[in-house]
Short mmCIF file of C-alpha atoms in Angstrom, two decimals:
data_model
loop_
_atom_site.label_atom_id
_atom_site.label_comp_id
_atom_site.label_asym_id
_atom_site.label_seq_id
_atom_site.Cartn_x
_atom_site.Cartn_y
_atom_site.Cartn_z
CA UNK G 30 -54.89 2.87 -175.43
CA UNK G 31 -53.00 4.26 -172.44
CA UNK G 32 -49.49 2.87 -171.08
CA UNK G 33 -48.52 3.27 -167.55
CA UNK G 34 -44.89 2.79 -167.37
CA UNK G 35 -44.66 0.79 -163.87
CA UNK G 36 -40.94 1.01 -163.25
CA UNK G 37 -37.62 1.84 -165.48
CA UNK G 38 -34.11 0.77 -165.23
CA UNK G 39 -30.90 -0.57 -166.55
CA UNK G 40 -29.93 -3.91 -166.38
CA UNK G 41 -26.24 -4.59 -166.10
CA UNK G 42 -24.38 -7.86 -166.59
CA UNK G 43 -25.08 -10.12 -164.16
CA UNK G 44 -21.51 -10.94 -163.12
CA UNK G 45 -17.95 -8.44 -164.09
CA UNK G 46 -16.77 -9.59 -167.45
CA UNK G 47 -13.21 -9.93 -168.98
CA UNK G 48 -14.52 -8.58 -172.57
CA UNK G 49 -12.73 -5.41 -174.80
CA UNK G 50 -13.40 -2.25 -173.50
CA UNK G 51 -14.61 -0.67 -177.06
CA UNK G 52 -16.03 -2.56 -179.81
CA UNK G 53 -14.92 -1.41 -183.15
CA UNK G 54 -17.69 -1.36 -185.59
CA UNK G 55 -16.86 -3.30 -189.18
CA UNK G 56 -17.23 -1.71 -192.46
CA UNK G 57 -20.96 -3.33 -192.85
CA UNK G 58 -21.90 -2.11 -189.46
CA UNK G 59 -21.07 1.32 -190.76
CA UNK G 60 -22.98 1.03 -193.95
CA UNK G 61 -25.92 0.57 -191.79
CA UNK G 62 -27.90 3.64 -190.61
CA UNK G 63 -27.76 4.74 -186.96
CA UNK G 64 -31.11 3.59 -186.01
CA UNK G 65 -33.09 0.83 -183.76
CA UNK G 66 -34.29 -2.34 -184.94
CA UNK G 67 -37.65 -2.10 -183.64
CA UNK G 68 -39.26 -6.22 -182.15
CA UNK G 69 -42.45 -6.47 -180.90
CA UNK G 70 -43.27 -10.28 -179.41
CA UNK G 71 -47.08 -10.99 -178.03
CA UNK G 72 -47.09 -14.10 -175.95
CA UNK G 73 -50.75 -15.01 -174.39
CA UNK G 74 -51.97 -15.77 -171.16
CA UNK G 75 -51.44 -19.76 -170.49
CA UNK G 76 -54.57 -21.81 -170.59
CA UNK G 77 -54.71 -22.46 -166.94
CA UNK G 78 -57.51 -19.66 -165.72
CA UNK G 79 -54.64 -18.94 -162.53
CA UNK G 80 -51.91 -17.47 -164.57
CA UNK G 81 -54.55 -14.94 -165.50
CA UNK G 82 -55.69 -13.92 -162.34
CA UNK G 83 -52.64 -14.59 -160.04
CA UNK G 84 -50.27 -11.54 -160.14
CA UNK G 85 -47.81 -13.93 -158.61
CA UNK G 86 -47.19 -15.67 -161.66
CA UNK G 87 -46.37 -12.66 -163.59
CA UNK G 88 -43.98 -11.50 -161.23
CA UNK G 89 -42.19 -14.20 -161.21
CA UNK G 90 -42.26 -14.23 -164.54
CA UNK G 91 -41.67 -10.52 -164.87
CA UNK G 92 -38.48 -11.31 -162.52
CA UNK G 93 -37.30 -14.01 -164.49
CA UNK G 94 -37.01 -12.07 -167.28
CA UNK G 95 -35.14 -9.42 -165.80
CA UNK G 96 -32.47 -11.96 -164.00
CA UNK G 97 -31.96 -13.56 -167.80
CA UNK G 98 -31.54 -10.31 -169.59
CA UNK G 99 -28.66 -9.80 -166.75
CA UNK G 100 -27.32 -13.19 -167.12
CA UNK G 101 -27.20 -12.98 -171.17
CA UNK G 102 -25.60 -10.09 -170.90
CA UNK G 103 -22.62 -11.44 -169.80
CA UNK G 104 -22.48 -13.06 -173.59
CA UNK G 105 -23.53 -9.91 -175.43
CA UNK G 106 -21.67 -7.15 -173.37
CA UNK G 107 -21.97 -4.96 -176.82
CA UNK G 108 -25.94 -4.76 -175.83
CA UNK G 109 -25.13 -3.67 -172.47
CA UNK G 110 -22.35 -0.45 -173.28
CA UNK G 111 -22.98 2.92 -175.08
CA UNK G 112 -22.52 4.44 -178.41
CA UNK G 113 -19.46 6.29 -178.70
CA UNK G 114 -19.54 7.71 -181.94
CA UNK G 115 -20.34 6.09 -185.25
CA UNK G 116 -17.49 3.56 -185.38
CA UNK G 117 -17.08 2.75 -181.45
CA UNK G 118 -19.64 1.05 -178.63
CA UNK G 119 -17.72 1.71 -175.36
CA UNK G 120 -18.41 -1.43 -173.82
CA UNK G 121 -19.07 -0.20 -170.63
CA UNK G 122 -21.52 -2.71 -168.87
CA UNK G 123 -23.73 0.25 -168.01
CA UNK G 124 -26.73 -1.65 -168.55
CA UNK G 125 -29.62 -2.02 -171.50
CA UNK G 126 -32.34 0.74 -170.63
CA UNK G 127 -35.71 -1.52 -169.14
CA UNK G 128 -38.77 -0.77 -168.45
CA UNK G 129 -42.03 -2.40 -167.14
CA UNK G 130 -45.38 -1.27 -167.97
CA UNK G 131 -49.20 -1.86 -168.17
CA UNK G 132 -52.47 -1.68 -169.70
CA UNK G 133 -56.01 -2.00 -168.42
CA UNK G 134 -57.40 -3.67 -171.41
CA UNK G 135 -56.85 -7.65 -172.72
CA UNK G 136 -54.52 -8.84 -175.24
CA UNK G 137 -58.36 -10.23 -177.55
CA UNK G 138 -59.93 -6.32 -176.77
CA UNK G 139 -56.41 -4.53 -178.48
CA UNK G 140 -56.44 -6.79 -181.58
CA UNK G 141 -60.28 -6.18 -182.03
CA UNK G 142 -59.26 -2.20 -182.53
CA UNK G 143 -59.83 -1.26 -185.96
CA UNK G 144 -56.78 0.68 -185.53
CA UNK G 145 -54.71 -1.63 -183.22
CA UNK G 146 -51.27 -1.13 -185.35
CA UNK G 147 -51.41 2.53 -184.28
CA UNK G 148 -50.84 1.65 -180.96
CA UNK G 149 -48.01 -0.72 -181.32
CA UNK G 150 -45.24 1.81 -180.66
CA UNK G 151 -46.84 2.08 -176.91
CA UNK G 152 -45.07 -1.05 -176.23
CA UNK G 153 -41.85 -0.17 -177.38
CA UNK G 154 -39.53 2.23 -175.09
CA UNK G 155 -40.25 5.65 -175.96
CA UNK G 156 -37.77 6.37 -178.55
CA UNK G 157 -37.82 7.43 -182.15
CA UNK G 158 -36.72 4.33 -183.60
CA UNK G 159 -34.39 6.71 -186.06
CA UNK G 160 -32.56 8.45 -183.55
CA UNK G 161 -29.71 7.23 -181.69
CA UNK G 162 -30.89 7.54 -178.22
CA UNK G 163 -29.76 10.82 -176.27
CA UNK G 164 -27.96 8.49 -173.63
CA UNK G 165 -26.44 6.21 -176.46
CA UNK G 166 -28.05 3.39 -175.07
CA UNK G 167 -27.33 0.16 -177.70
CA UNK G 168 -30.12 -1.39 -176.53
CA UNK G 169 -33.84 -0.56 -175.04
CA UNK G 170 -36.81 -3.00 -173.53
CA UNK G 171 -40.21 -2.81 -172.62
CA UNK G 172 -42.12 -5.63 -171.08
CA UNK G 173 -45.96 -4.61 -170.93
CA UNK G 174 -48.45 -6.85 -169.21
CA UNK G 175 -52.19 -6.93 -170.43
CA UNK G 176 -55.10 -7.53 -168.17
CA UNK G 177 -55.51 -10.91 -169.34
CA UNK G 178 -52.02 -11.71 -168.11
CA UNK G 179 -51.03 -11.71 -171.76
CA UNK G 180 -47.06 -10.41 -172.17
CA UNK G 181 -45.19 -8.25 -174.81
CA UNK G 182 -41.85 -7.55 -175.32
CA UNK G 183 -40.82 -5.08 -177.13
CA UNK G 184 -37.03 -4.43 -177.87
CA UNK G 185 -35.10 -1.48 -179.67
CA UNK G 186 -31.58 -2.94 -180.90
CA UNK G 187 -29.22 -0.61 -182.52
CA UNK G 188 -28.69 -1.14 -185.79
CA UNK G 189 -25.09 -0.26 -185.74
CA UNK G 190 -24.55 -3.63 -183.31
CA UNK G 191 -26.99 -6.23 -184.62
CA UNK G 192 -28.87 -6.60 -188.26
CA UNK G 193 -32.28 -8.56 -188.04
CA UNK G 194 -30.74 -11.79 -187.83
CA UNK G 195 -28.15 -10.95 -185.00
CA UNK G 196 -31.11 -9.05 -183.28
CA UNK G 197 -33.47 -12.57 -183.55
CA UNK G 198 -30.61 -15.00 -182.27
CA UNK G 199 -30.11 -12.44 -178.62
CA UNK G 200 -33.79 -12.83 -178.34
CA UNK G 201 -33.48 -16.58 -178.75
CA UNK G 202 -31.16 -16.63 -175.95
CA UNK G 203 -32.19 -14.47 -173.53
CA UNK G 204 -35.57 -16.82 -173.94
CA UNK G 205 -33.49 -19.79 -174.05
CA UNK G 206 -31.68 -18.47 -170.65
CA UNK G 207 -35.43 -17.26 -169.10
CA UNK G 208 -36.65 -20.98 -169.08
CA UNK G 209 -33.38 -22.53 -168.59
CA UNK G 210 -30.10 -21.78 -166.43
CA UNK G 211 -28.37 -22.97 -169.53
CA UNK G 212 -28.18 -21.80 -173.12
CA UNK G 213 -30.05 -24.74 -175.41
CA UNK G 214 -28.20 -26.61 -177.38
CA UNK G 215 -29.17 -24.61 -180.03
CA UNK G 216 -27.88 -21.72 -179.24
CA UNK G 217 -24.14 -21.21 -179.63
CA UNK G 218 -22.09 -18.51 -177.51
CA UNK G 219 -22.19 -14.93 -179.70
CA UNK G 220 -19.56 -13.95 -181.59
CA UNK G 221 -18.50 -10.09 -182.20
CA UNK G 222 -15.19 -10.95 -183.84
CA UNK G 223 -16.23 -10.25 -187.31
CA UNK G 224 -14.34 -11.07 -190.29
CA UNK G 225 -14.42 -8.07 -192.01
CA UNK G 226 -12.32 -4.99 -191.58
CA UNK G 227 -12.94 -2.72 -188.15
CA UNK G 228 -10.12 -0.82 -187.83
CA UNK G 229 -11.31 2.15 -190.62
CA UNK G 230 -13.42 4.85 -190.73
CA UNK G 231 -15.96 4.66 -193.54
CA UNK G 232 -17.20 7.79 -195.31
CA UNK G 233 -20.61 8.87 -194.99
CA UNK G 234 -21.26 9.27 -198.36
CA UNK G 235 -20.86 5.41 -198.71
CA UNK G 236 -23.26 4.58 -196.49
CA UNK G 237 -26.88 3.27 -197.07
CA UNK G 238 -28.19 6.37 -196.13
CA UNK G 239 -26.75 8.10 -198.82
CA UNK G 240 -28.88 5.58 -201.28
CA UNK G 241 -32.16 5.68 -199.02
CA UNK G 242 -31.78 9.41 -198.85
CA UNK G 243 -32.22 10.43 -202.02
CA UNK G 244 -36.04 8.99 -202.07
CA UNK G 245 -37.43 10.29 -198.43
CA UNK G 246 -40.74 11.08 -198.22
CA UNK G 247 -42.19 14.30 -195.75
CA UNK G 248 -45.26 13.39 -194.20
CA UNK G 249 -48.26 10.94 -194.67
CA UNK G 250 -46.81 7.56 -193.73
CA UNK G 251 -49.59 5.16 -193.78
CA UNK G 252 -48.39 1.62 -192.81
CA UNK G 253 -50.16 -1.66 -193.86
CA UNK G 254 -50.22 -5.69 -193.43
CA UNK G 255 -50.94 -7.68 -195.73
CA UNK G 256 -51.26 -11.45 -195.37
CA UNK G 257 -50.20 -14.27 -197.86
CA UNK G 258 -51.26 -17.67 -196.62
CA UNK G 259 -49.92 -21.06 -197.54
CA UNK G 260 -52.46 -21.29 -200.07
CA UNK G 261 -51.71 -17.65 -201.92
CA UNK G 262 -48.09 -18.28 -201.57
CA UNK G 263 -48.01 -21.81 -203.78
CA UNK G 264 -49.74 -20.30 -206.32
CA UNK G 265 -48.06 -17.08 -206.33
CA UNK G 266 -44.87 -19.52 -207.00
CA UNK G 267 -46.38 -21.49 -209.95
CA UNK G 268 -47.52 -18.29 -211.57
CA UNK G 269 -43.88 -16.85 -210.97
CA UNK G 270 -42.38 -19.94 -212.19
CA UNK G 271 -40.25 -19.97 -215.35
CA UNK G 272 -37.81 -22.27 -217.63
CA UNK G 273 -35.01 -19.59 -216.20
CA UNK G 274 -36.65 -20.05 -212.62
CA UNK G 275 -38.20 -22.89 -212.26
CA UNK G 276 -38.74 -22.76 -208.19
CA UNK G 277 -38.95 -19.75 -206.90
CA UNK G 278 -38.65 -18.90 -203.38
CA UNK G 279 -41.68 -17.77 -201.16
CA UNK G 280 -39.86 -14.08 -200.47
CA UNK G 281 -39.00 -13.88 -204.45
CA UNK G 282 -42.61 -14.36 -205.59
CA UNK G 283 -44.31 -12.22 -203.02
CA UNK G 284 -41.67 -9.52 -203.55
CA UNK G 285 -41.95 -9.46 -207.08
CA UNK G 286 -45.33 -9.02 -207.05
CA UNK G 287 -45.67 -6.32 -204.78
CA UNK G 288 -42.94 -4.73 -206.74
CA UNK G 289 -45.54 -5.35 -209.87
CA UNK G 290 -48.18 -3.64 -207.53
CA UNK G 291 -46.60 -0.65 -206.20
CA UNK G 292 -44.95 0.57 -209.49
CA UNK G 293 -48.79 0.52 -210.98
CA UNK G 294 -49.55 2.15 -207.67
CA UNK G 295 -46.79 4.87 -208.61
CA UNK G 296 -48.20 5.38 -212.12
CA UNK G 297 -51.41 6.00 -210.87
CA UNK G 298 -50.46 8.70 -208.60
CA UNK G 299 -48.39 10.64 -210.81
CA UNK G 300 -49.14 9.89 -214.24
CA UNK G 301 -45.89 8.44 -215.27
CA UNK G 302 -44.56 5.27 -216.14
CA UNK G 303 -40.77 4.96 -214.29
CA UNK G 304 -39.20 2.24 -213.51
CA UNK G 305 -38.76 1.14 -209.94
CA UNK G 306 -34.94 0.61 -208.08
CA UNK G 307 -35.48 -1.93 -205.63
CA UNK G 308 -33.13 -2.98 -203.08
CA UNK G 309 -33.05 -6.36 -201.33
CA UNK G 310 -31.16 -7.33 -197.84
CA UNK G 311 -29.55 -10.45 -198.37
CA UNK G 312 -28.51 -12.30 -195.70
CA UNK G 313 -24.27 -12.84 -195.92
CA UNK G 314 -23.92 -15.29 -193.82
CA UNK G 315 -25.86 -17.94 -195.98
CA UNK G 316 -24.01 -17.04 -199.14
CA UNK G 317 -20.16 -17.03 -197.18
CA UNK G 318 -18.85 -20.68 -197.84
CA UNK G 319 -18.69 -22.86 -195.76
CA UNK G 320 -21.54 -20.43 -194.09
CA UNK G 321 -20.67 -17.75 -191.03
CA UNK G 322 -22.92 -19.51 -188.24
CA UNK G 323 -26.54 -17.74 -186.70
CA UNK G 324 -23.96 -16.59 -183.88
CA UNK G 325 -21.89 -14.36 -185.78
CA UNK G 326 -22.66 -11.23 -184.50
CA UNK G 327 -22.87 -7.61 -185.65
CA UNK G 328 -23.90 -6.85 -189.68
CA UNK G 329 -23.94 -9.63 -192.40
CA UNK G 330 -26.06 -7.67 -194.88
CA UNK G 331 -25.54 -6.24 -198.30
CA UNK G 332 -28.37 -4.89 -201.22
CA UNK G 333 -29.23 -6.77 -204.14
CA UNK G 334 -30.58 -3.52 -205.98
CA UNK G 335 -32.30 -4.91 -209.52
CA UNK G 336 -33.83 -2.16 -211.35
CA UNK G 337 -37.35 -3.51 -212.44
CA UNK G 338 -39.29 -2.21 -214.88
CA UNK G 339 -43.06 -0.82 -214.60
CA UNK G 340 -44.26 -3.32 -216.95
CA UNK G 341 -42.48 -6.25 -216.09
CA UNK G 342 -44.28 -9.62 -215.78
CA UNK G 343 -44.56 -11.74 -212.68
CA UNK G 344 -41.45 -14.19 -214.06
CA UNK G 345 -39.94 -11.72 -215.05
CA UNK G 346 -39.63 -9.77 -212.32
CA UNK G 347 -38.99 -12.87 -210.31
CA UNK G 348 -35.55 -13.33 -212.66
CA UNK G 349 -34.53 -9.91 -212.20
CA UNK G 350 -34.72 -10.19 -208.18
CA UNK G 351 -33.12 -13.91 -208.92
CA UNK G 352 -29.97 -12.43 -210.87
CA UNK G 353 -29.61 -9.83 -208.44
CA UNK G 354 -29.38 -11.69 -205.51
CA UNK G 355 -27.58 -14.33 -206.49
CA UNK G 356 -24.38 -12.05 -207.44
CA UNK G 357 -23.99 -11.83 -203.70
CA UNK G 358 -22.22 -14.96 -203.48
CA UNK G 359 -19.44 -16.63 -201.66
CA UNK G 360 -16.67 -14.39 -203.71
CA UNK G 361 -18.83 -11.71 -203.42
CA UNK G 362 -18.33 -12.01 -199.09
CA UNK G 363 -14.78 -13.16 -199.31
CA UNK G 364 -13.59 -10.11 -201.24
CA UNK G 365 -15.36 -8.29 -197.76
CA UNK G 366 -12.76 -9.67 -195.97
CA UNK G 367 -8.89 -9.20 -194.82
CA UNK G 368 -6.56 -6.44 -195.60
CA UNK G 369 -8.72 -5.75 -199.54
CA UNK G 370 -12.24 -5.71 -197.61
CA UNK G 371 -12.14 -1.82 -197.05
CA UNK G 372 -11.38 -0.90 -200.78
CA UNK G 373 -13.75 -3.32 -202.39
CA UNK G 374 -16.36 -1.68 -199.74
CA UNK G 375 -15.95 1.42 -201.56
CA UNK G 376 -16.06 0.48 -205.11
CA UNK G 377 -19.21 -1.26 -204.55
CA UNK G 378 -21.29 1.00 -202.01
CA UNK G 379 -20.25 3.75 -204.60
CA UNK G 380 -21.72 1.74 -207.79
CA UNK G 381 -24.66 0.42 -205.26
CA UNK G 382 -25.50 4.20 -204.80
CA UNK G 383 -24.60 5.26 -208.08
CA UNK G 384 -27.69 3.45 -209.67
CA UNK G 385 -30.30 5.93 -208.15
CA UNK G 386 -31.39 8.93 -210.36
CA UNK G 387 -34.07 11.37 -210.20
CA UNK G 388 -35.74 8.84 -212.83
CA UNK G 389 -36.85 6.08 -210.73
CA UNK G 390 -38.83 5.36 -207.93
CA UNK G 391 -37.52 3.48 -205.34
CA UNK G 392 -38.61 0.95 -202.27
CA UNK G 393 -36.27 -1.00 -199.93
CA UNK G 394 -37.21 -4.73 -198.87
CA UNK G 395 -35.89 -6.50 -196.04
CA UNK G 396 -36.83 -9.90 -195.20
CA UNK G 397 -37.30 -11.36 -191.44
CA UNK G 398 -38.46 -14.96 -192.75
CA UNK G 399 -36.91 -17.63 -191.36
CA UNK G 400 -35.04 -15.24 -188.14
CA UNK G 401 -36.95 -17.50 -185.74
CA UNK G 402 -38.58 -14.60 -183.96
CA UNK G 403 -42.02 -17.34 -183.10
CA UNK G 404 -39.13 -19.65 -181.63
CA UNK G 405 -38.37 -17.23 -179.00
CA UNK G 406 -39.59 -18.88 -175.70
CA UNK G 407 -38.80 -16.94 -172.18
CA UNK G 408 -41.23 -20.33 -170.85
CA UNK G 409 -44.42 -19.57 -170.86
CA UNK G 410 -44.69 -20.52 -175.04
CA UNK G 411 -43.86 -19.35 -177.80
CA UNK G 412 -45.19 -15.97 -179.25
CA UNK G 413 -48.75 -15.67 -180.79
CA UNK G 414 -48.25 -12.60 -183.12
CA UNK G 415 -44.83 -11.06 -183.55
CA UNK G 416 -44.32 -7.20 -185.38
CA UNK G 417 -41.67 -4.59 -186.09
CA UNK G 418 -43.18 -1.33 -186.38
CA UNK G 419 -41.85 2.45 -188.01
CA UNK G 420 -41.88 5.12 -185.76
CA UNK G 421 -44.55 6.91 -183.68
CA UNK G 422 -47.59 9.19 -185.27
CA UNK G 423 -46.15 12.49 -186.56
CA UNK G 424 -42.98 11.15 -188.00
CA UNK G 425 -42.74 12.85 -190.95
CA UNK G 426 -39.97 12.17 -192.71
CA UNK G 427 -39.57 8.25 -194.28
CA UNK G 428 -38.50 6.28 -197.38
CA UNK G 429 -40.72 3.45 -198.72
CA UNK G 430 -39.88 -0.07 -197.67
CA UNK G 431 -41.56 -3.34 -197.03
CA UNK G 432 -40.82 -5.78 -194.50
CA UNK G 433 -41.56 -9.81 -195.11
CA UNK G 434 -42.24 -11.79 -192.10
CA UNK G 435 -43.16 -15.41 -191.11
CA UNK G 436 -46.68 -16.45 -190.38
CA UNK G 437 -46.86 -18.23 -186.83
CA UNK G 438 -46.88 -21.44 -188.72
CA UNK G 439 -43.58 -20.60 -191.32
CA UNK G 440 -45.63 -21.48 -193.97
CA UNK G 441 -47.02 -17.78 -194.90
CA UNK G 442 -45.33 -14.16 -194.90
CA UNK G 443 -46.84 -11.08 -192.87
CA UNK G 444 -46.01 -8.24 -195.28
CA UNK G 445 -45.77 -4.51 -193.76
CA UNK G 446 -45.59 -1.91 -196.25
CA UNK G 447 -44.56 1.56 -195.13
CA UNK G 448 -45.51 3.78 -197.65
CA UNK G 449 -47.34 7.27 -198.71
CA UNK G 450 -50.96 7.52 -197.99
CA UNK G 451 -51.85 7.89 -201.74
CA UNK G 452 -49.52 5.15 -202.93
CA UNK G 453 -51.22 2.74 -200.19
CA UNK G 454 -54.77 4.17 -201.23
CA UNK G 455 -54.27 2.27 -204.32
CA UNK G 456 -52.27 -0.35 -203.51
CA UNK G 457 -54.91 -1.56 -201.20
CA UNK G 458 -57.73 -1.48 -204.07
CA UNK G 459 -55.19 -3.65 -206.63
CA UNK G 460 -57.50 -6.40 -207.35
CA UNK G 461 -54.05 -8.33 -208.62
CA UNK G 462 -52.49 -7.76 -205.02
CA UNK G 463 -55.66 -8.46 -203.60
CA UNK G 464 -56.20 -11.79 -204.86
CA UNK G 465 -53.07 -13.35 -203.16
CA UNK G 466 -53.47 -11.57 -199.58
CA UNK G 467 -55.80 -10.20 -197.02
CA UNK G 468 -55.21 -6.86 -195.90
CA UNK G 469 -54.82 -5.80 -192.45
CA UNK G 470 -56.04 -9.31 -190.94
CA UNK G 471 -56.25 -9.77 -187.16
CA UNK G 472 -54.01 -11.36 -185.98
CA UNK G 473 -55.90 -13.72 -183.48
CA UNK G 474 -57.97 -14.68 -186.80
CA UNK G 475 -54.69 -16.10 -188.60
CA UNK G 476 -54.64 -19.21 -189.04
CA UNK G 477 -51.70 -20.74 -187.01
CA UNK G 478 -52.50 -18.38 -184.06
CA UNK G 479 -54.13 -19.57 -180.82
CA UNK G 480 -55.11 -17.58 -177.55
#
């Protein structure tokens, strides 16, 4: 499939704002790596035959976008400045890097490729998504327009401003602002004043990196989706159900059993039977009380990290994720916080990195459920099919991890397992894992999805 980039710019704030000059990153946006967030939304073409043949209409939608992003940006000035170096964004108000593109085909001939996800880092900016861009740029957009008058947006958000959630909420309002001169009620302003200490350099041997690092793979990244519908998902729960756990949560019971799946996956490859460190992004801001709100800005995330064991049942593997999770609780935050925040940072990124060995294997989860991403409406509807994606064919260096994501309907999870070619040969032939989800589905054939 072939991209023509149309036009490229940067966007500035709309208006001069009275914001700080540099932005001092916090302790937690230090632990994350220096990489983009990768978003890809696909909106369709409106049911009214002219929106697909008048070019009018997507200009002006086209333009509306671009006079949002400008007017948002006003709100999130962070977006729109420049990494400085790996604790500062100089909030400069140069702009977020833009860019407008095309593609001769329609949005129904792309998702009928056998091999569509290959393609989907077309329609981001072209950027490694692990790199910190060479301009420092904190943010990146393309907008692509399909021949059916079908839309995507696809954004790169630095991970060093913004975790998932942060990254879903600016989405939310720039569409809020796109069909709207006013933020929803919703939507509160962003806040970057975070809580937790900003004024310290962090060491990078604390940082998540120094964890992830120790497991990268070189070469043969084969990514895959797997679907779990409504229907898979309830009885995934009552099988993971125990007198411990007696309700699991969706993301517990379809993590656990792909953690089931991918340590037989492991044994199979290499003949031995090691148990699996797992770790889990938990979302801070539910488990501060009273709870930060969706506009707190920056990074809220720390790892549950259980270490499960390669022949651990479904409830019990469910328990294990349970236990872990849960000891990220309100203390767990406060003790984040104040003048104590940087030295209990320490002690526990330290133990949190500690636990790997040369024993284990090792996959990273991360869960998008619940972010909102199919709420995010620029006014033309809401998004058919949304996707994050790793990097570009030929990256060759990775470590496993899975990403959970809603269904268009928030009653399912979109799974998207990054992992080795040989570990994915088997994991896709797991008749366990195989009798929960679909592999690979299109997404115009999901359920909740219409065109």
């Amino acid at each position: 499939m072939e991209v023509e980039i149309i036009s490229s710019q940067c966007i500035k704030p709309s208006c001069p704002t009275t914001h700080p000059k540099t932005h001092n990153l916090s302790i937690l946006d230090q632990f994350m790596p220096s990489i983009f967030i990768p978003m890809v939304l696909f909106y369709s073409a409106d049911q009214n035959p002219q929106a697909i043949t008048d070019s009018g209409i997507i200009q002006q939608r086209l333009k509306k976008l671009r006079v949002s992003l400008s007017q948002v940006l006003t709100q999130f000035y962070p977006f729109a400045g420049r990494v400085k170096d790996n604790r500062t964004i100089d909030c400069n108000d140069k702009g977020v890097y833009y860019s407008e593109a095309k593609v001769s085909c329609t949005l129904a001939e792309f998702f009928n490729q056998s091999n569509f996800s290959s393609f989907i880092y077309k329609l981001l900016p072209n950027q490694p998504a692990l790199e910190v861009s060479t301009e420092g740029y904190t943010t990146m957009i393309q907008v692509t327009c399909f021949a059916c008058g079908g839309i995507v947006i696809g954004s790169f958000i630095s991970h060093m401003i913004a975790d998932g959630a942060a990254a879903s909420f600016f989405l939310n309002c720039w569409g809020s602002k796109s069909r709207s001169e006013e933020f929803q009620h919703a939507f509160a302003f962003p806040n970057f004043d975070s809580s937790f200490p900003r004024n310290v350099a962090c060491s990078q041997d604390t940082n998540v990196m120094a964890l992830c690092g120790q497991f990268l793979n070189k070469g043969g990244l084969c990514p895959r989706r797997f679907l779990f519908d409504a229907d898979a998902i309830s009885r995934l729960r009552a099988q993971g159900s125990s007198s411990t756990v007696q309700n699991p949560t969706r993301v517990e019971v379809v993590t656990s059993l792909l953690c089931k799946c991918t340590a037989k996956a492991f044994k199979a490859k290499c003949g031995l039977e090691r148990p699996c460190l797992i770790t889990h992004a938990v979302n801070m801001r539910q488990r501060a009380s009273p709870n930060f709100p969706k506009s707190c800005m920056g990074n809220f995330v720390w790892l549950a990290a259980p270490l499960m064991g390669a022949n651990d049942e479904l409830p019990d593997l469910v328990i294990k994720l349970r236990e872990a999770m849960t000891t990220i609780d309100s203390d767990f935050v406060r003790n984040f916080e104040g003048e104590g925040g940087f030295a209990k940072y320490s002690q526990v990124s330290k133990q949190l990195i500690g636990k790997a060995s040369s024993g284990v294997n090792y996959v990273h989860y991360t869960s998008w459920c619940s972010f909102g991403l199919y709420d995010v409406d620029c006014g033309w509807g809401k998004p058919i099919w949304v996707s994050c994606v790793a990097d570009s064919p030929g990256n060759d260096v990775f470590f496993n991890s899975i990403v959970l994501m809603d269904t268009p309907s928030g009653n399912g999870i979109e799974v998207l397992a990054y992992l080795n070619e040989y570990d994915v040969a088997i994991l896709q032939q797991d008749k366990e894992l195989l009798a929960f989800a679909t592999l690979d589905p299109n997404p115009l054939q999901l359920k909740d999805a219409i065109v």
